PDB file of C-alpha atoms in Angstrom:
ATOM      1  CA  MET A 279     -46.198-116.354 167.018  1.00 67.00           C
ATOM      2  CA  SER A 280     -45.952-115.610 163.323  1.00 79.00           C
ATOM      3  CA  LEU A 281     -44.110-112.357 164.085  1.00 87.00           C
ATOM      4  CA  LEU A 282     -41.689-114.178 166.374  1.00 91.00           C
ATOM      5  CA  GLY A 283     -41.087-116.710 163.635  1.00 91.00           C
ATOM      6  CA  LEU A 284     -40.449-114.010 161.040  1.00 93.00           C
ATOM      7  CA  PHE A 285     -38.066-112.242 163.413  1.00 95.00           C
ATOM      8  CA  ALA A 286     -36.135-115.479 163.946  1.00 95.00           C
ATOM      9  CA  ILE A 287     -35.947-116.200 160.203  1.00 96.00           C
ATOM     10  CA  ALA A 288     -34.681-112.676 159.457  1.00 96.00           C
ATOM     11  CA  MET A 289     -32.194-112.901 162.303  1.00 95.00           C
ATOM     12  CA  ALA A 290     -30.992-116.244 160.954  1.00 96.00           C
ATOM     13  CA  TYR A 291     -30.281-114.632 157.591  1.00 97.00           C
ATOM     14  CA  LEU A 292     -28.139-111.939 159.228  1.00 94.00           C
ATOM     15  CA  GLU A 293     -26.232-114.606 161.134  1.00 94.00           C
ATOM     16  CA  ALA A 294     -25.707-116.706 158.012  1.00 96.00           C
ATOM     17  CA  ALA A 295     -24.544-113.657 156.039  1.00 96.00           C
ATOM     18  CA  VAL A 296     -21.894-112.855 158.661  1.00 94.00           C
ATOM     19  CA  VAL A 297     -20.668-116.450 158.584  1.00 94.00           C
ATOM     20  CA  VAL A 298     -20.429-116.348 154.786  1.00 95.00           C
ATOM     21  CA  TYR A 299     -18.250-113.228 155.043  1.00 94.00           C
ATOM     22  CA  LEU A 300     -16.051-114.918 157.658  1.00 92.00           C
ATOM     23  CA  ARG A 301     -15.639-118.012 155.518  1.00 93.00           C
ATOM     24  CA  GLU A 302     -14.716-115.917 152.493  1.00 93.00           C
ATOM     25  CA  LEU A 303     -12.123-114.143 154.660  1.00 92.00           C
ATOM     26  CA  TYR A 304     -10.608-117.175 156.395  1.00 92.00           C
ATOM     27  CA  TYR A 305     -11.321-119.960 153.880  1.00 91.00           C
ATOM     28  CA  PRO A 306     -10.871-118.248 150.482  1.00 90.00           C
ATOM     29  CA  ASP A 307      -9.649-121.476 148.887  1.00 89.00           C
ATOM     30  CA  ASN A 308     -12.780-123.464 149.827  1.00 90.00           C
ATOM     31  CA  ILE A 309     -15.588-121.934 151.894  1.00 90.00           C
ATOM     32  CA  LEU A 310     -17.309-125.322 152.091  1.00 91.00           C
ATOM     33  CA  SER A 311     -14.454-126.922 154.044  1.00 87.00           C
ATOM     34  CA  LEU A 312     -14.300-125.771 157.665  1.00 84.00           C
ATOM     35  CA  PHE A 313     -11.655-128.162 158.980  1.00 85.00           C
ATOM     36  CA  PRO A 314      -8.841-127.853 159.854  1.00 84.00           C
ATOM     37  CA  LEU A 315      -9.848-124.675 161.629  1.00 83.00           C
ATOM     38  CA  ARG A 316      -8.162-121.388 160.834  1.00 85.00           C
ATOM     39  CA  THR A 317      -6.840-118.983 163.472  1.00 84.00           C
ATOM     40  CA  PHE A 318      -8.936-115.864 164.050  1.00 86.00           C
ATOM     41  CA  THR A 319      -7.167-112.600 164.764  1.00 87.00           C
ATOM     42  CA  ALA A 320      -7.592-111.470 168.367  1.00 88.00           C
ATOM     43  CA  MET A 321      -9.900-108.658 167.274  1.00 92.00           C
ATOM     44  CA  ASP A 322     -12.058-110.902 165.075  1.00 89.00           C
ATOM     45  CA  LEU A 323     -12.346-113.437 167.887  1.00 89.00           C
ATOM     46  CA  ARG A 324     -13.548-110.761 170.318  1.00 92.00           C
ATOM     47  CA  ILE A 325     -16.029-109.467 167.744  1.00 92.00           C
ATOM     48  CA  GLU A 326     -17.353-112.968 167.070  1.00 91.00           C
ATOM     49  CA  ILE A 327     -17.797-113.791 170.760  1.00 92.00           C
ATOM     50  CA  LEU A 328     -19.638-110.509 171.363  1.00 94.00           C
ATOM     51  CA  ARG A 329     -21.774-111.143 168.278  1.00 93.00           C
ATOM     52  CA  GLU A 330     -22.795-114.526 169.662  1.00 92.00           C
ATOM     53  CA  PHE A 331     -23.568-112.964 173.038  1.00 93.00           C
ATOM     54  CA  SER A 332     -25.612-110.231 171.336  1.00 94.00           C
ATOM     55  CA  THR A 333     -27.610-112.858 169.466  1.00 93.00           C
ATOM     56  CA  PHE A 334     -28.919-114.296 172.712  1.00 91.00           C
ATOM     57  CA  VAL A 335     -29.562-110.840 174.141  1.00 94.00           C
ATOM     58  CA  MET A 336     -31.841-110.211 171.155  1.00 94.00           C
ATOM     59  CA  LEU A 337     -33.606-113.552 171.613  1.00 94.00           C
ATOM     60  CA  ILE A 338     -34.192-112.790 175.291  1.00 94.00           C
ATOM     61  CA  LEU A 339     -35.440-109.251 174.681  1.00 94.00           C
ATOM     62  CA  VAL A 340     -37.909-110.183 171.952  1.00 93.00           C
ATOM     63  CA  SER A 341     -39.265-112.953 174.198  1.00 93.00           C
ATOM     64  CA  LEU A 342     -39.711-110.531 177.098  1.00 92.00           C
ATOM     65  CA  PHE A 343     -41.650-108.142 174.871  1.00 90.00           C
ATOM     66  CA  ALA A 344     -43.791-110.902 173.348  1.00 87.00           C
ATOM     67  CA  PHE A 345     -45.529-112.044 176.554  1.00 89.00           C
ATOM     68  CA  LYS A 346     -46.058-110.960 180.148  1.00 88.00           C
ATOM     69  CA  GLN A 347     -46.411-114.404 181.703  1.00 89.00           C
ATOM     70  CA  ARG A 348     -43.095-116.018 182.675  1.00 89.00           C
ATOM     71  CA  THR A 349     -43.748-119.496 181.274  1.00 89.00           C
ATOM     72  CA  LYS A 350     -44.794-118.065 177.918  1.00 91.00           C
ATOM     73  CA  ARG A 351     -41.734-115.837 177.852  1.00 92.00           C
ATOM     74  CA  TRP A 352     -39.562-118.912 178.252  1.00 92.00           C
ATOM     75  CA  ALA A 353     -41.610-120.661 175.580  1.00 93.00           C
ATOM     76  CA  ALA A 354     -41.162-117.711 173.216  1.00 94.00           C
ATOM     77  CA  PHE A 355     -37.419-117.746 173.864  1.00 95.00           C
ATOM     78  CA  PHE A 356     -37.046-121.426 173.006  1.00 95.00           C
ATOM     79  CA  PHE A 357     -39.418-121.180 170.034  1.00 96.00           C
ATOM     80  CA  THR A 358     -37.464-118.253 168.596  1.00 96.00           C
ATOM     81  CA  TRP A 359     -34.145-119.967 169.312  1.00 96.00           C
ATOM     82  CA  GLY A 360     -35.324-123.089 167.504  1.00 97.00           C
ATOM     83  CA  VAL A 361     -36.586-121.281 164.401  1.00 97.00           C
ATOM     84  CA  TRP A 362     -33.450-119.119 164.265  1.00 97.00           C
ATOM     85  CA  ASP A 363     -31.067-122.075 164.482  1.00 96.00           C
ATOM     86  CA  ILE A 364     -32.915-124.145 161.886  1.00 97.00           C
ATOM     87  CA  PHE A 365     -33.129-121.312 159.386  1.00 97.00           C
ATOM     88  CA  TYR A 366     -29.506-120.374 159.978  1.00 97.00           C
ATOM     89  CA  TYR A 367     -28.565-123.635 158.261  1.00 97.00           C
ATOM     90  CA  VAL A 368     -31.319-123.234 155.676  1.00 98.00           C
ATOM     91  CA  TRP A 369     -29.891-119.849 154.682  1.00 97.00           C
ATOM     92  CA  LEU A 370     -26.330-121.189 154.576  1.00 97.00           C
ATOM     93  CA  LYS A 371     -27.509-123.942 152.246  1.00 97.00           C
ATOM     94  CA  ILE A 372     -29.209-121.391 149.994  1.00 97.00           C
ATOM     95  CA  LEU A 373     -26.318-118.901 150.038  1.00 96.00           C
ATOM     96  CA  ILE A 374     -23.263-121.139 149.650  1.00 96.00           C
ATOM     97  CA  GLY A 375     -24.538-124.707 149.373  1.00 95.00           C
ATOM     98  CA  TRP A 376     -23.362-125.734 152.838  1.00 96.00           C
ATOM     99  CA  PRO A 377     -23.922-128.120 154.571  1.00 95.00           C
ATOM    100  CA  VAL A 378     -22.963-130.421 151.727  1.00 93.00           C
ATOM    101  CA  HIS A 379     -23.651-133.654 153.617  1.00 92.00           C
ATOM    102  CA  TRP A 380     -25.838-134.541 156.588  1.00 90.00           C
ATOM    103  CA  ALA A 381     -22.702-135.549 158.480  1.00 90.00           C
ATOM    104  CA  ASP A 382     -20.859-132.221 158.023  1.00 94.00           C
ATOM    105  CA  TRP A 383     -19.365-130.804 161.225  1.00 94.00           C
ATOM    106  CA  ASP A 384     -19.616-127.222 162.394  1.00 94.00           C
ATOM    107  CA  ILE A 385     -18.402-124.860 165.087  1.00 92.00           C
ATOM    108  CA  LEU A 386     -21.678-124.295 166.882  1.00 92.00           C
ATOM    109  CA  PHE A 387     -20.671-121.714 169.461  1.00 91.00           C
ATOM    110  CA  LEU A 388     -17.610-120.201 171.134  1.00 88.00           C
ATOM    111  CA  ILE A 389     -18.904-119.416 174.637  1.00 88.00           C
ATOM    112  CA  PRO A 390     -17.434-120.480 177.062  1.00 87.00           C
ATOM    113  CA  VAL A 391     -15.374-122.838 174.868  1.00 86.00           C
ATOM    114  CA  PRO A 392     -15.819-123.906 171.251  1.00 88.00           C
ATOM    115  CA  TRP A 393     -18.724-126.288 170.647  1.00 91.00           C
ATOM    116  CA  ILE A 394     -17.874-128.674 167.792  1.00 92.00           C
ATOM    117  CA  ALA A 395     -20.301-131.281 166.472  1.00 94.00           C
ATOM    118  CA  PRO A 396     -22.170-132.501 163.380  1.00 96.00           C
ATOM    119  CA  PHE A 397     -24.485-129.680 162.299  1.00 96.00           C
ATOM    120  CA  ILE A 398     -27.511-131.983 162.405  1.00 97.00           C
ATOM    121  CA  THR A 399     -27.204-132.309 166.206  1.00 97.00           C
ATOM    122  CA  PRO A 400     -28.108-128.682 167.036  1.00 97.00           C
ATOM    123  CA  VAL A 401     -30.787-128.781 164.324  1.00 98.00           C
ATOM    124  CA  ILE A 402     -32.503-131.684 166.120  1.00 97.00           C
ATOM    125  CA  VAL A 403     -32.328-129.762 169.407  1.00 98.00           C
ATOM    126  CA  ALA A 404     -33.624-126.624 167.679  1.00 98.00           C
ATOM    127  CA  PHE A 405     -36.576-128.534 166.232  1.00 97.00           C
ATOM    128  CA  PHE A 406     -37.448-129.747 169.730  1.00 96.00           C
ATOM    129  CA  PHE A 407     -37.132-126.209 171.126  1.00 96.00           C
ATOM    130  CA  MET A 408     -39.411-124.851 168.405  1.00 96.00           C
ATOM    131  CA  ILE A 409     -42.130-127.468 168.946  1.00 95.00           C
ATOM    132  CA  ALA A 410     -41.859-127.323 172.749  1.00 93.00           C
ATOM    133  CA  GLY A 411     -42.214-123.544 172.847  1.00 93.00           C
ATOM    134  CA  LEU A 412     -45.037-123.559 170.326  1.00 93.00           C
ATOM    135  CA  LEU A 413     -47.066-126.128 172.273  1.00 92.00           C
ATOM    136  CA  ILE A 414     -46.800-124.185 175.530  1.00 91.00           C
ATOM    137  CA  ILE A 415     -48.051-121.019 173.865  1.00 89.00           C
ATOM    138  CA  LEU A 416     -50.812-122.655 171.808  1.00 88.00           C
ATOM    139  CA  LYS A 417     -52.054-124.677 174.788  1.00 85.00           C
ATOM    140  CA  ASN A 418     -51.920-121.554 176.973  1.00 83.00           C
ATOM    141  CA  VAL A 419     -49.858-123.384 179.599  1.00 78.00           C
ATOM    142  CA  GLU A 420     -49.195-121.208 182.623  1.00 78.00           C
ATOM    143  CA  LYS A 421     -46.987-123.510 184.677  1.00 81.00           C
ATOM    144  CA  LEU A 422     -44.843-126.598 184.174  1.00 80.00           C
ATOM    145  CA  ARG A 423     -43.872-129.127 186.835  1.00 79.00           C
ATOM    146  CA  SER A 424     -40.390-128.119 187.973  1.00 79.00           C
ATOM    147  CA  GLU A 425     -39.311-131.628 189.012  1.00 80.00           C
ATOM    148  CA  TYR A 426     -39.824-132.869 185.457  1.00 86.00           C
ATOM    149  CA  LEU A 427     -38.167-129.800 183.991  1.00 87.00           C
ATOM    150  CA  LEU A 428     -35.103-130.760 186.049  1.00 90.00           C
ATOM    151  CA  LEU A 429     -35.001-134.002 184.087  1.00 91.00           C
ATOM    152  CA  ALA A 430     -35.095-132.012 180.851  1.00 93.00           C
ATOM    153  CA  LEU A 431     -32.316-129.761 182.176  1.00 94.00           C
ATOM    154  CA  ILE A 432     -30.123-132.783 182.904  1.00 96.00           C
ATOM    155  CA  GLY A 433     -30.730-133.898 179.330  1.00 96.00           C
ATOM    156  CA  GLY A 434     -29.670-130.472 178.141  1.00 96.00           C
ATOM    157  CA  ILE A 435     -26.449-130.748 180.148  1.00 96.00           C
ATOM    158  CA  PHE A 436     -25.725-134.116 178.518  1.00 97.00           C
ATOM    159  CA  ILE A 437     -26.174-132.527 175.096  1.00 97.00           C
ATOM    160  CA  PHE A 438     -23.954-129.572 176.002  1.00 97.00           C
ATOM    161  CA  VAL A 439     -21.190-131.906 177.186  1.00 96.00           C
ATOM    162  CA  SER A 440     -21.439-133.861 173.927  1.00 96.00           C
ATOM    163  CA  PHE A 441     -20.891-130.603 172.016  1.00 95.00           C
ATOM    164  CA  ILE A 442     -17.731-129.710 173.956  1.00 92.00           C
ATOM    165  CA  TRP A 443     -16.541-133.322 174.278  1.00 89.00           C
ATOM    166  CA  LYS A 444     -13.603-132.901 171.920  1.00 84.00           C
ATOM    167  CA  ILE A 445     -12.469-129.719 173.651  1.00 85.00           C
ATOM    168  CA  ILE A 446     -12.594-131.358 177.091  1.00 83.00           C
ATOM    169  CA  PHE A 447     -11.106-134.753 176.300  1.00 80.00           C
ATOM    170  CA  ALA A 448      -9.021-134.267 173.143  1.00 74.00           C
ATOM    171  CA  ASP A 449      -5.426-133.720 174.196  1.00 68.00           C
ATOM    172  CA  ILE A 450      -4.731-131.479 171.184  1.00 69.00           C
ATOM    173  CA  ASP A 451      -5.114-127.838 170.258  1.00 71.00           C
ATOM    174  CA  VAL A 452      -8.559-126.881 168.975  1.00 73.00           C
ATOM    175  CA  LEU A 453      -7.011-125.919 165.624  1.00 71.00           C
ATOM    176  CA  TYR A 454      -5.981-129.540 165.055  1.00 73.00           C
ATOM    177  CA  ILE A 455      -9.359-131.073 165.842  1.00 79.00           C
ATOM    178  CA  ILE A 456     -10.837-132.998 162.938  1.00 80.00           C
ATOM    179  CA  PRO A 457     -14.411-134.290 162.498  1.00 82.00           C
ATOM    180  CA  GLY A 458     -15.190-137.700 163.929  1.00 83.00           C
ATOM    181  CA  GLY A 459     -15.643-139.422 167.249  1.00 85.00           C
ATOM    182  CA  PHE A 460     -18.822-137.627 168.298  1.00 93.00           C
ATOM    183  CA  PRO A 461     -20.258-139.101 171.559  1.00 95.00           C
ATOM    184  CA  TRP A 462     -23.596-140.157 170.083  1.00 96.00           C
ATOM    185  CA  PRO A 463     -24.721-142.255 173.109  1.00 97.00           C
ATOM    186  CA  LEU A 464     -24.352-139.237 175.414  1.00 97.00           C
ATOM    187  CA  TYR A 465     -26.130-136.967 172.931  1.00 97.00           C
ATOM    188  CA  ILE A 466     -29.006-139.410 172.348  1.00 97.00           C
ATOM    189  CA  ALA A 467     -29.413-139.932 176.100  1.00 98.00           C
ATOM    190  CA  GLY A 468     -29.627-136.160 176.479  1.00 97.00           C
ATOM    191  CA  ILE A 469     -32.269-135.870 173.760  1.00 97.00           C
ATOM    192  CA  ILE A 470     -34.364-138.624 175.360  1.00 97.00           C
ATOM    193  CA  LEU A 471     -34.134-137.076 178.832  1.00 96.00           C
ATOM    194  CA  MET A 472     -35.019-133.658 177.485  1.00 95.00           C
ATOM    195  CA  ILE A 473     -38.057-134.889 175.551  1.00 95.00           C
ATOM    196  CA  VAL A 474     -39.315-137.114 178.384  1.00 94.00           C
ATOM    197  CA  GLY A 475     -38.804-134.416 181.016  1.00 92.00           C
ATOM    198  CA  TYR A 476     -40.569-131.778 178.955  1.00 91.00           C
ATOM    199  CA  THR A 477     -43.452-134.105 178.050  1.00 90.00           C
ATOM    200  CA  LEU A 478     -44.042-135.085 181.678  1.00 89.00           C
ATOM    201  CA  ALA A 479     -43.840-131.447 182.778  1.00 85.00           C
ATOM    202  CA  LEU A 480     -46.417-130.536 180.146  1.00 82.00           C
ATOM    203  CA  ILE A 481     -48.997-133.265 180.775  1.00 81.00           C
ATOM    204  CA  LYS A 482     -48.727-133.907 184.517  1.00 64.00           C
TER     205      LYS A 482
END
């Protein structure tokens, strides 16, 4: 587990470094202010989307190599994802001093549409992923109850929808989206469902 954690921390640094370069390129006047969003060139957008896709390919591959048992592979994937996402923001804070405030918004992901939300929301999810994966591996859990995992999956869908809420329901171009109006009730409901579903799947 320590090696997986170190891999995720190193990977997070690479991700943060790329984002710093992008901010210096597209936000030279103030790299700490992300909104209003700037337009990527078509080539840079393709590169960024493929970089994001490659990130998850790496997370999947390292999890497959870490364990042979399927449940533990999934646990390793979510553990590594959690550590990576948390330390991505840790490294950004160290490198450029961002996030400045707990309420700062971020572009979380671009696939299949932009995910836009306060940065603390994916950090909370990442912390849950890290703990959930770690417990499965440390407790040597071989199988989880699928009916309860479905509850956790529904919670995950709620969270995903909260991240793309502005893209789905805002009748404006993504470049004109400004922070504010995050659907906290939907997000919190998703967190609760995910935690309850996982806990029941683990202990039942």
